[in-house]
PDB file of C-alpha atoms in Angstrom:
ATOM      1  CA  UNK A   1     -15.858 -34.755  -2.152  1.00  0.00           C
ATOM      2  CA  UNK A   2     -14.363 -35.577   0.766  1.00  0.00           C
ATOM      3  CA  UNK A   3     -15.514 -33.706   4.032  1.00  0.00           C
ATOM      4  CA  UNK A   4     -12.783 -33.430   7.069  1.00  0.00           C
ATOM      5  CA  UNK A   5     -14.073 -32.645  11.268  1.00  0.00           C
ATOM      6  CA  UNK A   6     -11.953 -31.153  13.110  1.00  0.00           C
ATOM      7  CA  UNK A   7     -12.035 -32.211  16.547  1.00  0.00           C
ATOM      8  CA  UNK A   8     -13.387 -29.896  18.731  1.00  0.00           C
ATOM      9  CA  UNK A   9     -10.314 -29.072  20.994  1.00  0.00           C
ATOM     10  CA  UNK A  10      -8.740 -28.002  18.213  1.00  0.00           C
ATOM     11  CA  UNK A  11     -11.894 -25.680  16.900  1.00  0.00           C
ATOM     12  CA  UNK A  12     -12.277 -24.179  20.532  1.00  0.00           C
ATOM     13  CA  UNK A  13      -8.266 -23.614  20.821  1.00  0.00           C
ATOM     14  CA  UNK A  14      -8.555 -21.817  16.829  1.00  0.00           C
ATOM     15  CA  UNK A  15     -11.480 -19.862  18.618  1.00  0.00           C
ATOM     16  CA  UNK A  16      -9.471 -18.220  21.233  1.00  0.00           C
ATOM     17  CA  UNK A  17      -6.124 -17.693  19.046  1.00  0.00           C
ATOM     18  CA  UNK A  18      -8.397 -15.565  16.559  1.00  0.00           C
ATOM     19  CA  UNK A  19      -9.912 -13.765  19.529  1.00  0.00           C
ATOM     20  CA  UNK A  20      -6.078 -12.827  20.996  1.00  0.00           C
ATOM     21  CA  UNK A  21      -5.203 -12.066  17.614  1.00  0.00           C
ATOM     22  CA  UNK A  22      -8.302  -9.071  17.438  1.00  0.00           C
ATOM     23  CA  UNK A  23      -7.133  -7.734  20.740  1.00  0.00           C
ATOM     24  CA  UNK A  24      -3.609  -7.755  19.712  1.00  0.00           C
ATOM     25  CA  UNK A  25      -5.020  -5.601  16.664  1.00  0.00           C
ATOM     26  CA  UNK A  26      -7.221  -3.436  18.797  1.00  0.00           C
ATOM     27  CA  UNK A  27      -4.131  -2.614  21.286  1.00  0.00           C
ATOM     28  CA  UNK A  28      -1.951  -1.447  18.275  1.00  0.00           C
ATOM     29  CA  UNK A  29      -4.651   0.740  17.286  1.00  0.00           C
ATOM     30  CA  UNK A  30      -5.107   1.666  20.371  1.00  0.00           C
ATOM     31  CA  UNK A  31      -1.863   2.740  21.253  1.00  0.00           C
ATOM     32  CA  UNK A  32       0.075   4.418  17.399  1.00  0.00           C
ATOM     33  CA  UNK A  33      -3.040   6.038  15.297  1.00  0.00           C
ATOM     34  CA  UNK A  34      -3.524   9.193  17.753  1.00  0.00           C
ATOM     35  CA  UNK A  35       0.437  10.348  16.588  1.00  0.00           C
ATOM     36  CA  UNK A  36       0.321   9.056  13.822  1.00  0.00           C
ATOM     37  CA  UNK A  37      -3.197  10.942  12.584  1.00  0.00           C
ATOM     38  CA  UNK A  38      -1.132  13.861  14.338  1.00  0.00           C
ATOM     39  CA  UNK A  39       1.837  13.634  11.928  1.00  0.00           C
ATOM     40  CA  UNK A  40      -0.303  13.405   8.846  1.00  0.00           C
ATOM     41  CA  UNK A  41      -2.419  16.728   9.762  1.00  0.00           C
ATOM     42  CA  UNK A  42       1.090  18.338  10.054  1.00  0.00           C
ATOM     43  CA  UNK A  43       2.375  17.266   6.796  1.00  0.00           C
ATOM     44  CA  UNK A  44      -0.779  17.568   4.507  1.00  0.00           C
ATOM     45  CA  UNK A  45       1.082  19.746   1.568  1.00  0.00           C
ATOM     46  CA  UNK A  46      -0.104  23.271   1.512  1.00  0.00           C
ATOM     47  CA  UNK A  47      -1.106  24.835  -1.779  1.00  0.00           C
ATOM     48  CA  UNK A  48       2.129  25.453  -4.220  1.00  0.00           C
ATOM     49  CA  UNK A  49       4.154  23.033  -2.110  1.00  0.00           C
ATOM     50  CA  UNK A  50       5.052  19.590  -3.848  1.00  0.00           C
ATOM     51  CA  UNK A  51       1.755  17.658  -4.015  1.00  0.00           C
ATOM     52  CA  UNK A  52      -0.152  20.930  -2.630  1.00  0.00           C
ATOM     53  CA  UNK A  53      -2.506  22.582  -5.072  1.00  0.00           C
ATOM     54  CA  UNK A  54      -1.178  24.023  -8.257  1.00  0.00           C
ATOM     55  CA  UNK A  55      -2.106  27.534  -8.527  1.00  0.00           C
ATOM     56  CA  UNK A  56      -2.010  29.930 -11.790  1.00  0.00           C
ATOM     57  CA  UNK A  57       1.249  30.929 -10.845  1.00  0.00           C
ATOM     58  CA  UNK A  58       2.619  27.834 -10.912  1.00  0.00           C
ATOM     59  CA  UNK A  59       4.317  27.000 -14.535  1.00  0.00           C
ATOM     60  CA  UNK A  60       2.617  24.749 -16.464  1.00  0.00           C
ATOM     61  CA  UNK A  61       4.709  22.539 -18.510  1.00  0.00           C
ATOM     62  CA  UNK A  62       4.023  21.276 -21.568  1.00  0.00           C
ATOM     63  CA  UNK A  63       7.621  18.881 -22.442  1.00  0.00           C
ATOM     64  CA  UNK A  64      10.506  17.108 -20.693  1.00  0.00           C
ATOM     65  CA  UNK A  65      12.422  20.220 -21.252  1.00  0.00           C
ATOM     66  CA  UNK A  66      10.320  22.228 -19.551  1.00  0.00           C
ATOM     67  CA  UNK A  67      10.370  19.540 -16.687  1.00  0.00           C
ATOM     68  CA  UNK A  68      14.217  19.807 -16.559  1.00  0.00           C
ATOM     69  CA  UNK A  69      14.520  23.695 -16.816  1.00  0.00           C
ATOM     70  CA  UNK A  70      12.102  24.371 -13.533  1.00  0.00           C
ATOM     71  CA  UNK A  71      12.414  23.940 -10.241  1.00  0.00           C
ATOM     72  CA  UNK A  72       8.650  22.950  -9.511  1.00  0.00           C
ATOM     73  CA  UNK A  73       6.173  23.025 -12.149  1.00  0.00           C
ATOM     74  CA  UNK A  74       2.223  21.566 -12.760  1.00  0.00           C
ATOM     75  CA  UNK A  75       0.809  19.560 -15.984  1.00  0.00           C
ATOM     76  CA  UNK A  76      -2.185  19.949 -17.195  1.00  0.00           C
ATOM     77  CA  UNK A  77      -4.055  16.787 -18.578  1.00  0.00           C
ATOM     78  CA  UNK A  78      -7.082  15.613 -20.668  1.00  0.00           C
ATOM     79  CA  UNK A  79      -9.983  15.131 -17.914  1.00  0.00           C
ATOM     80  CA  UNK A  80      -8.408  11.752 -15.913  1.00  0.00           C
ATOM     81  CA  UNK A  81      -6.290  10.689 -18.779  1.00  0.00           C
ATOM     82  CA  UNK A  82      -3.320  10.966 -15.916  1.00  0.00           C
ATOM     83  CA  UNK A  83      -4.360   7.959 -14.002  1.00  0.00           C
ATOM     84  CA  UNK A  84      -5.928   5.561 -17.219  1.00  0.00           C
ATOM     85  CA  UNK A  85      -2.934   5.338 -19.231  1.00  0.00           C
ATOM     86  CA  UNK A  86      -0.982   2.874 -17.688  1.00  0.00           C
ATOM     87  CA  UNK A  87       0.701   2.733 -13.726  1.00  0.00           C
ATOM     88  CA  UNK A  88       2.990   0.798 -12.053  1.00  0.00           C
ATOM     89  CA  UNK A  89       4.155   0.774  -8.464  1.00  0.00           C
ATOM     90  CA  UNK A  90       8.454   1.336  -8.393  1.00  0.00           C
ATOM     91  CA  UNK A  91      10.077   1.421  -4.850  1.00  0.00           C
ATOM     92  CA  UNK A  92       6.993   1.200  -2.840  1.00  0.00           C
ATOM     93  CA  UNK A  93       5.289   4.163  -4.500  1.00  0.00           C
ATOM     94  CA  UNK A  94       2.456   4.264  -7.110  1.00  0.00           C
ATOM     95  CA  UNK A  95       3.662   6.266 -10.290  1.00  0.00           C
ATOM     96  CA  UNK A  96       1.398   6.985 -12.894  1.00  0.00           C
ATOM     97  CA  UNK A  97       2.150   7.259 -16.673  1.00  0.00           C
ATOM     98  CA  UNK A  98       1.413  11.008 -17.418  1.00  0.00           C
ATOM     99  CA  UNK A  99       1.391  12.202 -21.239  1.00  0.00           C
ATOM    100  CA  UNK A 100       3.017  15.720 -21.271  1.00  0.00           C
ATOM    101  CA  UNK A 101       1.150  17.947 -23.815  1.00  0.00           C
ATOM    102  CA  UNK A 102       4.060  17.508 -26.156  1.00  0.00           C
ATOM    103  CA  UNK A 103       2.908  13.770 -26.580  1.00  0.00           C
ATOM    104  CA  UNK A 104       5.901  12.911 -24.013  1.00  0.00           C
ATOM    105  CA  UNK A 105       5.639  10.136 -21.067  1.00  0.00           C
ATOM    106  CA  UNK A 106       6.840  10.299 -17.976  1.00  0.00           C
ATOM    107  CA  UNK A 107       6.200   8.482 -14.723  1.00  0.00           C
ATOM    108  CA  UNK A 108       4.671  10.692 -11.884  1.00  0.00           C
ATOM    109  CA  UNK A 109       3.245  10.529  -8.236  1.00  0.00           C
ATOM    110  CA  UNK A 110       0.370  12.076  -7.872  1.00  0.00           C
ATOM    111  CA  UNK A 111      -1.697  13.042  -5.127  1.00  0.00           C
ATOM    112  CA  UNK A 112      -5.282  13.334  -6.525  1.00  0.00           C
ATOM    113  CA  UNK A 113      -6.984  14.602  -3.716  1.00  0.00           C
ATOM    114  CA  UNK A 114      -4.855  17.924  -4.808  1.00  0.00           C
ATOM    115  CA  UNK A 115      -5.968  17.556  -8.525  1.00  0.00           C
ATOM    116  CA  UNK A 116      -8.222  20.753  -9.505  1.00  0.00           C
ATOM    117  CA  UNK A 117      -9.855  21.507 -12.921  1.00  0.00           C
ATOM    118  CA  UNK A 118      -9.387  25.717 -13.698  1.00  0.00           C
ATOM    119  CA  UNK A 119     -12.156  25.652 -16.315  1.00  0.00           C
ATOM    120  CA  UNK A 120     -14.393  24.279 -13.590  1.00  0.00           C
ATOM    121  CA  UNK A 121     -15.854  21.226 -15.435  1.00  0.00           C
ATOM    122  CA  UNK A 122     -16.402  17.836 -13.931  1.00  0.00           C
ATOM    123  CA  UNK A 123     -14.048  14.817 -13.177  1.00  0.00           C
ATOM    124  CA  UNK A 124     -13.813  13.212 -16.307  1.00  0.00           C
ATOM    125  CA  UNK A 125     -13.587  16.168 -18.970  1.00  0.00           C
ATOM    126  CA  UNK A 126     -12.122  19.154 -19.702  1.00  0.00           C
ATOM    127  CA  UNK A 127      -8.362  20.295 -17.967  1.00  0.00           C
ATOM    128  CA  UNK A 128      -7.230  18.961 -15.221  1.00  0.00           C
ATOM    129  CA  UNK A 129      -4.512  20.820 -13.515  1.00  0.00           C
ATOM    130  CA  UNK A 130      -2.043  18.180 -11.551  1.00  0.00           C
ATOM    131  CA  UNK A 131      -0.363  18.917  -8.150  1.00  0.00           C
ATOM    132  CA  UNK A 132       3.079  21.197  -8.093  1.00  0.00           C
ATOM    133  CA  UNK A 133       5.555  18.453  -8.654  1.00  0.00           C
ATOM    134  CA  UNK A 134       9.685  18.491  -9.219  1.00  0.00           C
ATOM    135  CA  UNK A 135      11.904  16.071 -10.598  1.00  0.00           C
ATOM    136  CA  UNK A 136      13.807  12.898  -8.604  1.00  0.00           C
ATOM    137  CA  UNK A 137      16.155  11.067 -10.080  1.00  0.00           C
ATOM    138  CA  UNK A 138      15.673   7.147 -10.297  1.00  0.00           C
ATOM    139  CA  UNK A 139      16.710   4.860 -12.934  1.00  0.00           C
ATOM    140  CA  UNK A 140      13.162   3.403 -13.731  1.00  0.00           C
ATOM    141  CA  UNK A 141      14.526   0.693 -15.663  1.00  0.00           C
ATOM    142  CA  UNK A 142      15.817  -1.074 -12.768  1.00  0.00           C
ATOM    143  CA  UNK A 143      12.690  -2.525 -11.975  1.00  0.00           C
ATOM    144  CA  UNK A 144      11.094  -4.916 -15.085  1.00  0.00           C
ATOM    145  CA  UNK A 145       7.907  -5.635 -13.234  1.00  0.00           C
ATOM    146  CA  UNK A 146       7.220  -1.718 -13.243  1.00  0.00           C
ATOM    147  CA  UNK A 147       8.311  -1.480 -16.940  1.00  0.00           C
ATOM    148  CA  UNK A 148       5.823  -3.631 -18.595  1.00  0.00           C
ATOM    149  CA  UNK A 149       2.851  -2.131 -16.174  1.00  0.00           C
ATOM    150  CA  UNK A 150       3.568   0.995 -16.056  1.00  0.00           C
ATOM    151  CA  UNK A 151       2.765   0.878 -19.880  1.00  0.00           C
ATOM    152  CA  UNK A 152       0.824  -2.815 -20.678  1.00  0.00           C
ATOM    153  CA  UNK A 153       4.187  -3.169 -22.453  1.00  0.00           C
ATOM    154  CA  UNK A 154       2.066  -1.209 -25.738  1.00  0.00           C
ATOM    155  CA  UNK A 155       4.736   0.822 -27.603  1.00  0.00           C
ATOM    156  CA  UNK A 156       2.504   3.553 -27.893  1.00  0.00           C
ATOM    157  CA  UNK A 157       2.768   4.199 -24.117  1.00  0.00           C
ATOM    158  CA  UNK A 158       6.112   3.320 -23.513  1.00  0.00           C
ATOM    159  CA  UNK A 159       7.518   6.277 -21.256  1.00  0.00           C
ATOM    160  CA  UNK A 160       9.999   8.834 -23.039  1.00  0.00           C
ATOM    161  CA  UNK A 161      12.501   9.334 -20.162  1.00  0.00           C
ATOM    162  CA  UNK A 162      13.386   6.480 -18.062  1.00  0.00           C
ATOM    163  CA  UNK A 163      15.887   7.938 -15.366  1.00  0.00           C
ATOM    164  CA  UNK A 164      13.362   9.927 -13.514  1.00  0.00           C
ATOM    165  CA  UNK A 165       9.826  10.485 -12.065  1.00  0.00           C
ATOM    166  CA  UNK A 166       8.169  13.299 -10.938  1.00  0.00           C
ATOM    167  CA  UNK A 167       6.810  13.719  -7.479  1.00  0.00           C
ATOM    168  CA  UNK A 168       3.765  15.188  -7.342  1.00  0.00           C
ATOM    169  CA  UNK A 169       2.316  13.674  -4.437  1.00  0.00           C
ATOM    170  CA  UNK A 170       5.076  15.077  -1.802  1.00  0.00           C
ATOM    171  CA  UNK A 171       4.713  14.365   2.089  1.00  0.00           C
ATOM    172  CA  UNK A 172       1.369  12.487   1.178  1.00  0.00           C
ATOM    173  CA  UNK A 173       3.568   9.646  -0.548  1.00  0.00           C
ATOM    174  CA  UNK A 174       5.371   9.734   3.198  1.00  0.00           C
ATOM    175  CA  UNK A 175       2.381   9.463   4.984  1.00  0.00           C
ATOM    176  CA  UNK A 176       1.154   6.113   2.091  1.00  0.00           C
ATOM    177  CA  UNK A 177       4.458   4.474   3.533  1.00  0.00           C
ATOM    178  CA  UNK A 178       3.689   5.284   6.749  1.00  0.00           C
ATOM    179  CA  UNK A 179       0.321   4.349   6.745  1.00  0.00           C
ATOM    180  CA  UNK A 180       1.643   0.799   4.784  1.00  0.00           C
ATOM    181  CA  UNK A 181       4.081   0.572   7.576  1.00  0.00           C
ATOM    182  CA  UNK A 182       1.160   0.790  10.464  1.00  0.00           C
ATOM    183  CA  UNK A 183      -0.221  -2.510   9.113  1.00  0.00           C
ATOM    184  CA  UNK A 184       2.342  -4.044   8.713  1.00  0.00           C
ATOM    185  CA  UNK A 185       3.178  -3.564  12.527  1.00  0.00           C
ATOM    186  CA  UNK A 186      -0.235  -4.352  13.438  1.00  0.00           C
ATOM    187  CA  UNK A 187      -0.564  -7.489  11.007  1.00  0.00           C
ATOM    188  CA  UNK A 188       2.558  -8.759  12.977  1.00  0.00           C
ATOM    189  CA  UNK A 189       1.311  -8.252  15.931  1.00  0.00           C
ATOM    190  CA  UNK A 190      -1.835 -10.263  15.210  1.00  0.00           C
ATOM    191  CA  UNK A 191       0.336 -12.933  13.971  1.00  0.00           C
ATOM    192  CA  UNK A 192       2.387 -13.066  16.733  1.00  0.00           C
ATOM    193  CA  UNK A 193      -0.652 -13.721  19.219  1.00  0.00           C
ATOM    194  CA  UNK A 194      -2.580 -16.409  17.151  1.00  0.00           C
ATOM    195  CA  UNK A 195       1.064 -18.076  17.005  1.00  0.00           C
ATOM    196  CA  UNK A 196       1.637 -17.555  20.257  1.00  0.00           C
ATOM    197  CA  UNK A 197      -1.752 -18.622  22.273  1.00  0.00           C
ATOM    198  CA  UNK A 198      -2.492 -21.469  19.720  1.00  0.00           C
ATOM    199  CA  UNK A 199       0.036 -24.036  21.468  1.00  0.00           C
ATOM    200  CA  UNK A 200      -0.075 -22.600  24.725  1.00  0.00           C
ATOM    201  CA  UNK A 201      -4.270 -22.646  24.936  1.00  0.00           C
ATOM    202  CA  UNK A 202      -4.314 -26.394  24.078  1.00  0.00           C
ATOM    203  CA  UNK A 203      -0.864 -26.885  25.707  1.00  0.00           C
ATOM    204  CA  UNK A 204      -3.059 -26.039  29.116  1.00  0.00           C
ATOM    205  CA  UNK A 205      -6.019 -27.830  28.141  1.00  0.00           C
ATOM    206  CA  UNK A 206      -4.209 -30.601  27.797  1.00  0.00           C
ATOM    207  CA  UNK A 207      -2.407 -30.664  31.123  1.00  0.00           C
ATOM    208  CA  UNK A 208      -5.768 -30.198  33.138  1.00  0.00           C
ATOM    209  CA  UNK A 209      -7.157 -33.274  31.231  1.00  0.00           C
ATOM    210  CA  UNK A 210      -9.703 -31.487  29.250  1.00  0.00           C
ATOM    211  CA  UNK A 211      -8.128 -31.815  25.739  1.00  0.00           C
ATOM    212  CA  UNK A 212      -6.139 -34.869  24.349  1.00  0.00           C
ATOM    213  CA  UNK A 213      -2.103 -33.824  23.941  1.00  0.00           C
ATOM    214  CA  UNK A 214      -0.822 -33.490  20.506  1.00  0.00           C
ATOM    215  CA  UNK A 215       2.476 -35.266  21.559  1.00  0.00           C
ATOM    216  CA  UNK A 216       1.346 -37.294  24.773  1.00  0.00           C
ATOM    217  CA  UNK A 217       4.090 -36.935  26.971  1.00  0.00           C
ATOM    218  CA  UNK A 218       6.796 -40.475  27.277  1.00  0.00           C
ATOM    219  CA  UNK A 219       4.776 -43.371  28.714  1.00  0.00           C
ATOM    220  CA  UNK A 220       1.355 -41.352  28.987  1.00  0.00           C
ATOM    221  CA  UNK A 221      -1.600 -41.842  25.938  1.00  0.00           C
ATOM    222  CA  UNK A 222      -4.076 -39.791  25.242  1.00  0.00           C
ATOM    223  CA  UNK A 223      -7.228 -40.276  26.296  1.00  0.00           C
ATOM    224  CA  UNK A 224      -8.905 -39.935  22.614  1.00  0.00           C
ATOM    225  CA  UNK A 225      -6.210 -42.770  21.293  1.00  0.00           C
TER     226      UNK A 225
END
């Protein structure tokens, strides 16, 4: 195996591009969490909201029909069996494939921090009772990809209604995209400065005569040729 040095201009010049790229992270941070942790303490979902905490009041249901027929609603499902049977992420959310107690699929959002179990048991048995959730229309189908993970592509767990998903995870999906759309700021940002200070660190070095040029300027060679 072949082992390759760089020279050490270029190590020392890699050095301080990662360093600017850190502080360029540290000023975003600096600068957008405080509103932004603001904005998601004003739209956690309240109890019986969409993606709040389902209450007894809430109607359970147990088909598509019943899905259809109400304006918000809860599921209740075998211990975690909502989030192990299959997911896929469609339009930049995570949906989950949710078997309805009539043996029905559907797709669904779900905010699990708002997950609770009635019959007081632990995580992984007994009833778990899902967020309040409502219907959105979306032709599932659309997207392949989602298709064949949402259920392994087995037949068994092929969803039964393809031209919607239910959002149970309300203003908490927002704040997901929100949060997704933080680092994506901040990752560009970062990428910006190492891209930046990279050529113009070694650019300087080079014109004070303490690192060789890349491109020697016309009629000038480097001192390391």
């Amino acid at each position: 195996m072949r082992l390759y040095r760089l020279r050490f201009d270029i190590w020392l010049t890699l050095l301080v591009a990662t360093l600017a790229a850190g502080g360029a992270g540290k000023l975003v941070d600096a600068i957008a969490p405080t509103d932004h942790e603001e904005h998601v303490e004003k739209q956690v979902a309240a109890d019986g909201d969409v993606g709040g905490k389902a209450g007894d009041d809430v109607f359970a249901a147990n088909s598509v029909d019943d899905l259809l027929s109400h304006d918000t609603f809860t599921i209740l499902s075998d211990g975690i069996a909502y989030r192990n049977e299959g997911g896929g992420y469609f339009g930049g959310m995570y949906l989950y494939n949710v078997a309805l107690p009539s043996g029905e699929r559907i797709a669904a959002s779900i905010n699990t921090e708002n997950v609770v179990k009635p019959d007081g048991g632990d995580s992984f048995t007994g009833v778990s009772r899902l967020p309040v959730g409502r219907v959105v229309k979306a032709d599932l189908k659309e997207d392949k990809t989602f298709m064949e993970q949402i259920s392994y592509n087995h037949e068994e767990l092929a969803l039964t209604r393809t031209d919607f998903y239910v959002d149970m995870a309300g203003e908490s999906a927002m704040q997901g995209e929100e949060a997704n759309g933080f680092s994506g700021y901040k990752a560009a940002a970062q990428a910006a400065a190492f891209i930046l200070v990279f050529p113009l660190f070694h650019s300087l070095g080079a014109k004070i005569g303490i690192f060789p040029y890349f491109f020697p300027p016309r009629n000038k060679k480097s001192e390391w040729d």
